[in-house]
XYZ file of C-alpha atoms in Angstrom:
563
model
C 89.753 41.702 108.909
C 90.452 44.308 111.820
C 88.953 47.438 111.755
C 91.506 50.359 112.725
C 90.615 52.300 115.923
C 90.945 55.726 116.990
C 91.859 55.494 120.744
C 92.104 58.056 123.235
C 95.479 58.770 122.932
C 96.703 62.113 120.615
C 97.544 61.030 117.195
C 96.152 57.321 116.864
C 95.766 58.083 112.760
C 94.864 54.419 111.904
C 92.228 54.344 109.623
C 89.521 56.940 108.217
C 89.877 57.066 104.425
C 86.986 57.875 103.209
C 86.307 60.908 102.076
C 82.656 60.786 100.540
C 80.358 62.826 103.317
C 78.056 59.396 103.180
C 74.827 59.422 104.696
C 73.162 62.941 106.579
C 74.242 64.167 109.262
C 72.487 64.164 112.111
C 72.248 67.878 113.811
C 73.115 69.046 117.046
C 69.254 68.681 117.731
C 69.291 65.184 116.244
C 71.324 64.386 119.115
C 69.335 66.103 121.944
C 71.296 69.443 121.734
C 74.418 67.694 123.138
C 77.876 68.310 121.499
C 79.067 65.711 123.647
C 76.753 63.445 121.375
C 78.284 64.934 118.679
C 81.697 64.137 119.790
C 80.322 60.769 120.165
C 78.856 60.309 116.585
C 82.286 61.787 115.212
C 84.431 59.441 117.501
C 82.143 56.585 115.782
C 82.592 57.941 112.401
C 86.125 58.090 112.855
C 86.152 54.419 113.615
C 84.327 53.228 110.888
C 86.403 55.036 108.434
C 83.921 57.795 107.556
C 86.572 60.862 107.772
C 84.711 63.660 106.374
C 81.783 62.337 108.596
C 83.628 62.706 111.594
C 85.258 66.135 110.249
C 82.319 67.407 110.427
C 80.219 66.061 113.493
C 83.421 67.370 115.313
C 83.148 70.661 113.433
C 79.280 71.118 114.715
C 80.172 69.952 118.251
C 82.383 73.032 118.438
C 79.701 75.010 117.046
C 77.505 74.083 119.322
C 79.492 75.454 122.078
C 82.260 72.797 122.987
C 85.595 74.171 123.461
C 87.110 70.534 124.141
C 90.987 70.507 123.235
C 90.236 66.574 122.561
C 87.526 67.625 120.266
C 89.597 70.335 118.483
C 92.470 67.353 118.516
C 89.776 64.710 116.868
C 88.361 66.764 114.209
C 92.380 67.746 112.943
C 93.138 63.927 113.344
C 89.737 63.398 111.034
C 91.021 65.557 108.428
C 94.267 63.907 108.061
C 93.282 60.612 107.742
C 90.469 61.818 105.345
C 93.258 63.060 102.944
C 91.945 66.597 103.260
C 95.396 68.357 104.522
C 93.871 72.038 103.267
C 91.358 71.568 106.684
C 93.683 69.635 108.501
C 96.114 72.619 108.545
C 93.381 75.060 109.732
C 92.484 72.918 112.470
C 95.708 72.387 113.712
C 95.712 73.048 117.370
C 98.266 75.339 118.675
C 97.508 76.593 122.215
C 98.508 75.049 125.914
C 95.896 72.222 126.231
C 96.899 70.739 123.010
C 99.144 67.774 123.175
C 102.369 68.255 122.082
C 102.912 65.085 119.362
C 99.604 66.915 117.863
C 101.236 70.431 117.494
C 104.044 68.836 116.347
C 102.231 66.798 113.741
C 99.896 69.867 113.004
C 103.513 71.946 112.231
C 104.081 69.101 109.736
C 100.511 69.787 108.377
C 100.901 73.146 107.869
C 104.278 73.013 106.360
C 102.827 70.444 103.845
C 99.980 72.508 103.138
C 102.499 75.679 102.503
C 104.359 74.259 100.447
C 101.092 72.866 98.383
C 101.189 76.975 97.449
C 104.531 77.345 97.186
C 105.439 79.211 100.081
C 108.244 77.977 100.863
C 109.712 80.471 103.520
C 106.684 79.765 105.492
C 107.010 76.113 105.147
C 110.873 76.370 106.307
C 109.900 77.807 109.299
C 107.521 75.483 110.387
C 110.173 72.369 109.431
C 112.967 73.769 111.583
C 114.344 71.401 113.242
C 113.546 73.158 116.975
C 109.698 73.373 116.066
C 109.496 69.736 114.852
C 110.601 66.944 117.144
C 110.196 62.954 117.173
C 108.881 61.153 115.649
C 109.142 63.626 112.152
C 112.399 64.893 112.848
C 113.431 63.084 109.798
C 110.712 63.559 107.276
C 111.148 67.707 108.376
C 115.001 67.385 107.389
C 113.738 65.374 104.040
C 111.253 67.964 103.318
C 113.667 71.159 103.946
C 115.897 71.369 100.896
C 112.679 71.425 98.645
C 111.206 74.234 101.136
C 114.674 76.554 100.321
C 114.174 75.947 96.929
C 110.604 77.325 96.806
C 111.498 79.788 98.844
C 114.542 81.063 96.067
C 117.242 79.758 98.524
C 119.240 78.448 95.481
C 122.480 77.660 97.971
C 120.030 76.262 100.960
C 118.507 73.710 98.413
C 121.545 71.707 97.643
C 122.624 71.110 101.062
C 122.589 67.925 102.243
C 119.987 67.110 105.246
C 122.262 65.750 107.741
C 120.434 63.870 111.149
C 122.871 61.776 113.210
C 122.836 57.935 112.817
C 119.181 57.901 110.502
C 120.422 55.633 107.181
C 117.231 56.952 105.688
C 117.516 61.097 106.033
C 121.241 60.146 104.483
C 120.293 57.738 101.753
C 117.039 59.935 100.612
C 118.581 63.057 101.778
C 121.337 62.122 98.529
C 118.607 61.510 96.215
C 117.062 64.581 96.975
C 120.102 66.494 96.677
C 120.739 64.805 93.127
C 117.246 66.513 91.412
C 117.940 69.946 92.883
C 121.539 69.632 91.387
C 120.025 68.998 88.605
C 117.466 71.677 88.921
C 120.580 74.026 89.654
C 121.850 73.144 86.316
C 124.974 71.601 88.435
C 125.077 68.099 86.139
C 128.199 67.258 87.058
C 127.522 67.211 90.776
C 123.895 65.740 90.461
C 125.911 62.839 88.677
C 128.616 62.059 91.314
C 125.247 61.700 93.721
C 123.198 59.133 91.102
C 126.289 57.743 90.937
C 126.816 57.058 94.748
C 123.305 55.657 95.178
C 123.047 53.407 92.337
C 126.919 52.181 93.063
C 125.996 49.317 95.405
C 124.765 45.570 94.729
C 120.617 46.295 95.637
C 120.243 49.933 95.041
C 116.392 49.432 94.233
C 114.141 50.594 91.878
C 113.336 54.160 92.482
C 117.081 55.168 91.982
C 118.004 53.686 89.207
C 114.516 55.183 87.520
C 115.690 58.243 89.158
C 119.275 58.062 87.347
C 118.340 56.303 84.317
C 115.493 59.415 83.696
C 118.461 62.210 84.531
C 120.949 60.139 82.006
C 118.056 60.101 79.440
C 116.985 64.199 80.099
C 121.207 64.268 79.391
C 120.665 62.739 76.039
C 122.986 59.716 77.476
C 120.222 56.726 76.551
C 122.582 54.194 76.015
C 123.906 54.621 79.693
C 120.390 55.295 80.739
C 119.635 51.484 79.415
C 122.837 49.973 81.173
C 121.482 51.472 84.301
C 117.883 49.835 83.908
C 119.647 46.550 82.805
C 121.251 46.516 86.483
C 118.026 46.102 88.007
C 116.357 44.284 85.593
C 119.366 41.637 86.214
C 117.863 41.155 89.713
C 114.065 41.877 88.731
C 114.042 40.233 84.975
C 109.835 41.412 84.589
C 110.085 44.445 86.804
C 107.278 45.854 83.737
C 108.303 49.506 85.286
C 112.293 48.798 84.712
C 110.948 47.017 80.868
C 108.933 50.246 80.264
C 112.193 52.252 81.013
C 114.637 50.673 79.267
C 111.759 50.545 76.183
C 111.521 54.300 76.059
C 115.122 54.980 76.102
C 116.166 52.457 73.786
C 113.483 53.620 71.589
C 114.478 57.003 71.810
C 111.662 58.472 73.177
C 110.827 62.001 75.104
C 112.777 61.526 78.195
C 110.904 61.856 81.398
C 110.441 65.164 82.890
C 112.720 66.348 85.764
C 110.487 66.430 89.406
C 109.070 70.014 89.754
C 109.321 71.006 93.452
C 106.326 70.018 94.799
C 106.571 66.717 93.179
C 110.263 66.470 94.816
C 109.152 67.261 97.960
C 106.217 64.317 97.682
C 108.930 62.066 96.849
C 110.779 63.336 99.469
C 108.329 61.585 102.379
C 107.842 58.689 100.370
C 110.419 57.193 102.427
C 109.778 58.106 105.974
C 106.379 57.007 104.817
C 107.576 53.412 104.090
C 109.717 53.720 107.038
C 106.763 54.167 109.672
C 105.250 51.518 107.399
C 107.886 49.130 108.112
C 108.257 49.810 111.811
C 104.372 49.223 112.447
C 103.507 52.984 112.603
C 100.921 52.814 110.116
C 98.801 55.871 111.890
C 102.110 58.146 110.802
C 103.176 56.396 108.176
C 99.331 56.971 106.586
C 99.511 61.028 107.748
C 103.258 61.035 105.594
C 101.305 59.539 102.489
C 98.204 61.961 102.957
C 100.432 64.857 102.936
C 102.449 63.366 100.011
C 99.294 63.202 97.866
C 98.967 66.737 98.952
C 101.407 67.686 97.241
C 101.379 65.747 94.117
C 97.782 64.000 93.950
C 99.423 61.792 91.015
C 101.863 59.685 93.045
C 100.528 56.638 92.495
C 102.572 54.475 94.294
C 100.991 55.975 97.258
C 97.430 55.314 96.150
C 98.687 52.295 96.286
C 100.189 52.057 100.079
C 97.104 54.189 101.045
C 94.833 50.999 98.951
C 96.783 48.732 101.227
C 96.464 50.408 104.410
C 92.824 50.576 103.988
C 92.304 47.004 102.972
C 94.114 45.593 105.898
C 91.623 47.553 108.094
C 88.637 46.487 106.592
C 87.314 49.963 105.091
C 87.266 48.302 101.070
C 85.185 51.388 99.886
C 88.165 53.280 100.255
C 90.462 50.702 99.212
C 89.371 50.640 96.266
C 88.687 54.756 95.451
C 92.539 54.355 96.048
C 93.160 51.417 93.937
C 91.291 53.661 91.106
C 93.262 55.995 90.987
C 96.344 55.550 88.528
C 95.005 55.662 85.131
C 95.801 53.775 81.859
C 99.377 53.964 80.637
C 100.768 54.716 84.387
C 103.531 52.546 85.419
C 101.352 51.544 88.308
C 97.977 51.056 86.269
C 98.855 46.961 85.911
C 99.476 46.784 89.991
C 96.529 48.782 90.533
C 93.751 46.916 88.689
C 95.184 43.850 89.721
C 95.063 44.942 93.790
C 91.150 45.838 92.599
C 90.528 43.154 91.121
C 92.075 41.189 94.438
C 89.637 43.199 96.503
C 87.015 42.118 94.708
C 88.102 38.236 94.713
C 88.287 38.409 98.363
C 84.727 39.324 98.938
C 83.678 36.628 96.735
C 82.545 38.656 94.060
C 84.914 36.069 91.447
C 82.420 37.637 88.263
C 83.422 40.992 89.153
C 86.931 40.340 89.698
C 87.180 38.033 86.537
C 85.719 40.880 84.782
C 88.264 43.897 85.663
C 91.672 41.037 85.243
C 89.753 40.196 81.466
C 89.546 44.208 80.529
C 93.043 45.129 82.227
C 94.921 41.881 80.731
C 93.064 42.958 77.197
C 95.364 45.956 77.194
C 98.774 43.074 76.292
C 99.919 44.229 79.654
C 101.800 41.258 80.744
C 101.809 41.963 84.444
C 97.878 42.209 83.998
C 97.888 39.177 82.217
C 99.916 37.326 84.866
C 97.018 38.590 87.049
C 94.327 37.434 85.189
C 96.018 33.774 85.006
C 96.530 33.864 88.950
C 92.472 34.768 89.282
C 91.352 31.393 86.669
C 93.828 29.144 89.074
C 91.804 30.835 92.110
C 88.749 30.126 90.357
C 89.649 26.551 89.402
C 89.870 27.891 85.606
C 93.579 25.602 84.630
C 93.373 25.444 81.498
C 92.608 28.556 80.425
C 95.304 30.115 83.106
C 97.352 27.798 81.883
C 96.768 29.116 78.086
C 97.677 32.651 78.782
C 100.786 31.623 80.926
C 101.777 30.606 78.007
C 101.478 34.010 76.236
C 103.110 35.380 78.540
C 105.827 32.686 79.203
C 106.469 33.558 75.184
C 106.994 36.728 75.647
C 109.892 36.062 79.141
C 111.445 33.050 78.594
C 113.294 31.756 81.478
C 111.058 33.296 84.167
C 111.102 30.915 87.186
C 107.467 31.774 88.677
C 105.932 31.792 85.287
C 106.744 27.942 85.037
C 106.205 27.146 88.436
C 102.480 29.071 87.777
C 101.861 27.129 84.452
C 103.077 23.972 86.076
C 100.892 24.207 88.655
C 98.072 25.365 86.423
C 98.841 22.135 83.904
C 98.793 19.898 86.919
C 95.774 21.088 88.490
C 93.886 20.956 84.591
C 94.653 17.142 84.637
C 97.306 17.503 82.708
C 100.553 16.377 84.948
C 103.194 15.036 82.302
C 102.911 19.197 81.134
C 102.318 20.166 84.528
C 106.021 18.028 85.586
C 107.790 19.645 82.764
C 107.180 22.620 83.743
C 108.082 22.405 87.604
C 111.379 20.377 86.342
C 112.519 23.439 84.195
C 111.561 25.884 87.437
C 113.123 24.258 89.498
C 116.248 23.512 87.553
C 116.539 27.481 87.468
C 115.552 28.227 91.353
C 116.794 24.843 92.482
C 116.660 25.879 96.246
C 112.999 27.174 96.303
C 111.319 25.537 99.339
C 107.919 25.979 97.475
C 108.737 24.586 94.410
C 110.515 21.428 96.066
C 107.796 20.914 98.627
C 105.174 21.226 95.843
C 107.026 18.473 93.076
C 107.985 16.869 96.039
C 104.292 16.206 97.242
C 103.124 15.208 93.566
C 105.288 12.674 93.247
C 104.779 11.401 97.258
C 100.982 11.165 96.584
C 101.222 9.717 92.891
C 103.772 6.815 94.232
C 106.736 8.211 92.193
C 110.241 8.806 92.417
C 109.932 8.490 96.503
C 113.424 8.526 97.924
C 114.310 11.589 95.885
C 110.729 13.536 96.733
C 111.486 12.624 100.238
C 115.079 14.499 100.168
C 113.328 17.314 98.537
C 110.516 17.609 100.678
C 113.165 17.499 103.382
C 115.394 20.611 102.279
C 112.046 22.394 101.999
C 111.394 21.652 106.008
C 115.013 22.621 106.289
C 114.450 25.847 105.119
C 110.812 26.579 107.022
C 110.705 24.158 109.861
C 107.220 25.799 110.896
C 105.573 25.044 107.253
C 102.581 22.707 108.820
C 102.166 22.288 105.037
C 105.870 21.099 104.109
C 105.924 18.572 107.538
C 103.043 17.544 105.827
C 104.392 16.591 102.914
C 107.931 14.943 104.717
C 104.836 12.743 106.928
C 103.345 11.489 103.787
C 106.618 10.438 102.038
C 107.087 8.496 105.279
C 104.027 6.793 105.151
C 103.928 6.571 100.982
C 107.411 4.657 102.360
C 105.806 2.131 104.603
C 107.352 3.614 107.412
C 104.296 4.618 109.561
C 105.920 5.270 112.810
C 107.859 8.096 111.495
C 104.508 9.373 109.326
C 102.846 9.583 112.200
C 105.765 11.923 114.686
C 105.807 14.135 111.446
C 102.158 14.682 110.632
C 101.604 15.124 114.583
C 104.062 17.630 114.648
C 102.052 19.110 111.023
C 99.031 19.159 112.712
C 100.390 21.227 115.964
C 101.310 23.927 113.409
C 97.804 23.918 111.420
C 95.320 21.890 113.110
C 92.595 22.987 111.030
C 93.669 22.047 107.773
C 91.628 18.804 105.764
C 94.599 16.888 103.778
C 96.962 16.880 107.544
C 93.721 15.545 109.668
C 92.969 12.910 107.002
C 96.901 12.026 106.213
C 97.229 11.683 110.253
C 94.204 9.623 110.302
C 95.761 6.831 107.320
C 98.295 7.112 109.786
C 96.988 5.967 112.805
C 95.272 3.947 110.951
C 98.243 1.854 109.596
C 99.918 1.391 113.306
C 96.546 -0.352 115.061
C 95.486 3.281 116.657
C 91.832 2.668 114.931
C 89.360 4.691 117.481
C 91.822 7.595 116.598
C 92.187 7.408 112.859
C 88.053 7.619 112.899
C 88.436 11.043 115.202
C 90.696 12.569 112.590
C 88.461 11.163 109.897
C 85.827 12.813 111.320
C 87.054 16.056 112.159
C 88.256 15.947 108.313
C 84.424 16.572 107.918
C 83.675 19.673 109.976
C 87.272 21.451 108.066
C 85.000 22.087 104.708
C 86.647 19.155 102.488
C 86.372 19.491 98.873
C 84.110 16.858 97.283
C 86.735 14.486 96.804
C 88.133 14.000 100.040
C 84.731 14.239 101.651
C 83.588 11.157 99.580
C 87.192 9.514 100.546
C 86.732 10.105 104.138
C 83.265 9.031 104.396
C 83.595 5.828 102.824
C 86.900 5.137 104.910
C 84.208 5.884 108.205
C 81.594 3.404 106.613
C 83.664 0.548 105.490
C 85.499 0.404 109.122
C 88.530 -0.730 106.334
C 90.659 2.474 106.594
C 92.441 4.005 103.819
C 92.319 1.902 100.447
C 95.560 -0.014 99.179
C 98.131 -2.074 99.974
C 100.055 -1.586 104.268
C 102.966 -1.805 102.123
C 104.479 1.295 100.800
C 104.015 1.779 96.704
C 105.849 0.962 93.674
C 108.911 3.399 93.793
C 109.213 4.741 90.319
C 112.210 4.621 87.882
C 114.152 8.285 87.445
């Protein structure tokens, strides 16, 4: 996994979680009396992800006598990425030799940071739109209406953000607009705007929680329940939607109204995901520091922060972020099972085993979907097949479940179960390139039903014509076919796509094998052998090398099976 550098240029905020002051320091005399050494250790710490590290190195180069702009620049940048937005807006650089995308982000900083204390004229000032320029021109507009609010600007807050040609400032700008209608006591007008963003085929899930919660504060539950029934139509174990519709149904407290700051979080949630999508991360990072700023309990962006930090290697921090929603949270399922992941992936399966066992133990059925996924990981069918089951109970109908349990089944030794299952998946998501490629393949490789696993194995190349793993599968059903000439043009052109995988070296090697090209069937054979074969195919291959017979069984192509 990459690690996430800080280069030279102002504002490269990719990485730098942490915020645990790790090991000592060392001291200006450490380091020979040089603050550029100090700028050197902090540039280091910075790159390793040690934030408050580099915060401070920074901080003691300037101490020691270094008036460096790029060191003033670095130790703001350290702060931001460390989460800690209180220093970050102190050290904010302001005069001539500062770059101007830092000012600008330091602007954004400060605002943040006012509006942390509710000072919202101060913040306003700082998020007009002449003082902030790209890239933040449209979190600043987001941001605004919640800043005139704070600041008693009752007329201020309900206007619109307006910022030509950006879908998002217009989209979120509505949604933002809706709460501080609502917060104005203007119902009736905070209505028309729910009603506007949750009018379209996809509105997503944050605004239809957003309506559905206003309907239910409006004592409306039974249109609260229709509204969390549109997205559930789309998203039938969305467990956030379920919890939703649950609590209103049930008749429960309704959930509380955003206060400001909380609004204002939510409000660069989006340019957050924005930068996100666009490959910003560095900004998109700062927008979910600040956000946690101002509400430290948004947990979705624990979560995107968790992400970030996993994808550039710092896990420590990962998983401080992964931590943080507790039990009963929406998010608390998603959370443990992204831990839990982290854990998998550094081979600790005990650990991970351990936290999917104690987070599935709560009934959670997204945790116990997690805990199934982690057995098939760790070769554990039958058991992950067993609580699939559970689960599968409790959603009937749900497409991945079966496909899950079917593989799960299949894998345990147990195909006739394992066949029933796909069948009923697939009969719901009959398209699903997975799903054909994968019933498709078990029936190639047991000899069954051939010409009809051959069509489906060729929709699924249809639909992802650079799957090495689906040419694969069309090469086999060739071969399982008799006809070797074609096995061998597909599995060559499987093997461009993923040359190091086991099953395509050895499939291409039965291959040759079949058409006279013998010296190369025994070079894929043996390069089956350096690709880390399981046991099975090891002990296949190397008795194919020391019989000089190739593959077992008949040239001809196998029984083709009844329907």
């Amino acid at each position: 996994m990459r690690k996430l550098l800080v280069c030279v240029a102002p504002l490269a905020l990719l990485a730098a979680c942490a915020t645990q002051p790790g090991d000592d320091l060392a001291s200006l005399d450490d380091l020979g009396g040089s603050s550029y050494g100090l700028f050197l250790a902090g540039q280091g710490a910075l790159n390793d992800g040690r934030g408050a590290q580099a915060v401070a190195y920074f901080e003691q180069a300037q101490a020691g006598g270094a008036e460096d702009d790029l060191i003033a620049e670095r130790a703001f940048t350290a702060a931001v990425l460390a989460g800690d937005i209180t220093k970050a807006a102190a050290l904010a650089p302001s005069g001539d030799g500062a770059s101007e995308a830092t000012k600008r982000m330091g602007r954004m900083v400060q605002a943040v940071e006012a509006m942390s204390s509710n000072q919202g004229k101060a913040a306003r000032l700082l998020l007009a739109p002449e003082r902030v320029g790209f890239p933040h021109k449209g979190a600043a507009a987001l941001l605004s209406p919640w800043a005139s609010a704070m600041a008693g600007d009752a007329e201020g807050a309900v206007v619109r953000p307006e910022l030509r040609n950006d879908k998002v400032v217009k989209y979120f700008g509505l949604l933002g607009q809706a709460f501080l209608y609502e917060r104005a006591k203007r119902y009736d007008e905070a209505e028309t705007d729910f009603k506007a963003l949750t009018g379209g085929d996809d509105p997503g899930d944050m605004v239809l929680l957003a309506y559905g919660g206003f309907l239910e504060r409006r004592g409306k539950r039974l249109d609260a329940v229709a509204v969390y029934d549109k997205g559930l139509a789309d998203q039938p174990s969305n467990s956030i939607l379920l919890a939703a519709k649950a609590r209103a149904a049930a008749g429960k407290s309704a959930p509380p109204a955003p206060t400001l700051r909380q609004g204002a979080a939510q409000a660069l949630m989006a340019p957050a995901a924005t930068m996100l999508s666009a490959k910003q991360d560095q900004i998109g990072l700062a927008y979910l520091r600040m956000a946690l700023r101002l509400d430290p309990n948004r947990n979705e962006a624990w979560l995107m922060v968790g992400d970030l930090m996993e994808a550039a290697g710092d896990i420590d921090s990962a998983r401080a972020a992964f931590a943080r929603p507790k039990p009963g949270a929406p998010e608390y399922a998603a959370a443990r099972a992204k831990l839990a992941w982290s854990f998998q992936s550094a081979k600790d399966s005990e650990t991970a085993l351990k936290m999917a066992r104690e987070a599935a133990a709560s009934g959670d059925l997204d945790a116990k979907v997690t805990l199934a996924d982690m057995l098939r990981v760790n070769e554990q069918f039958a058991e992950a097949s067993q609580i699939l089951t559970e689960v599968i109970a409790a959603r009937p109908g749900d497409w991945r479940l079966l496909y899950a349990r079917g593989v799960a089944n299949d894998r345990a030794g147990r195909w006739a179960e394992g066949e029933a299952d796909l069948r009923a998946a697939l009969k719901i998501r009959p398209d699903d390139s997975e799903m054909l490629n994968y019933l498709g393949y078990s029936w190639i490789d047991r000899g069954e039903h051939l010409p009809e696993a051959l069509a489906m194995v060729q929709r699924a190349v249809a639909s992802n014509p650079k799957s090495g793993a689906m040419i694969d599968s069309l090469g086999w059903a060739y071969f399982r076919l008799g006809d070797y000439k074609k096995a061998v043009e597909k599995l060559e052109e499987a093997i461009e796509l993923e040359a190091g995988d086991p099953d395509i070296n050895n499939h291409l090697g039965d291959a040759y094998w079949r058409i006279g090209r013998r010296d190369e069937a025994e070079f894929q054979w043996r390069r089956v052998l350096t690709l880390d074969p399981d046991a099975k195919m090891k002990a296949e291959v190397t008795t194919k090398l020391a019989s000089g017979l190739g593959p077992a069984g008949p040239a001809q192509s196998p029984r083709v099976a009844g329907p």
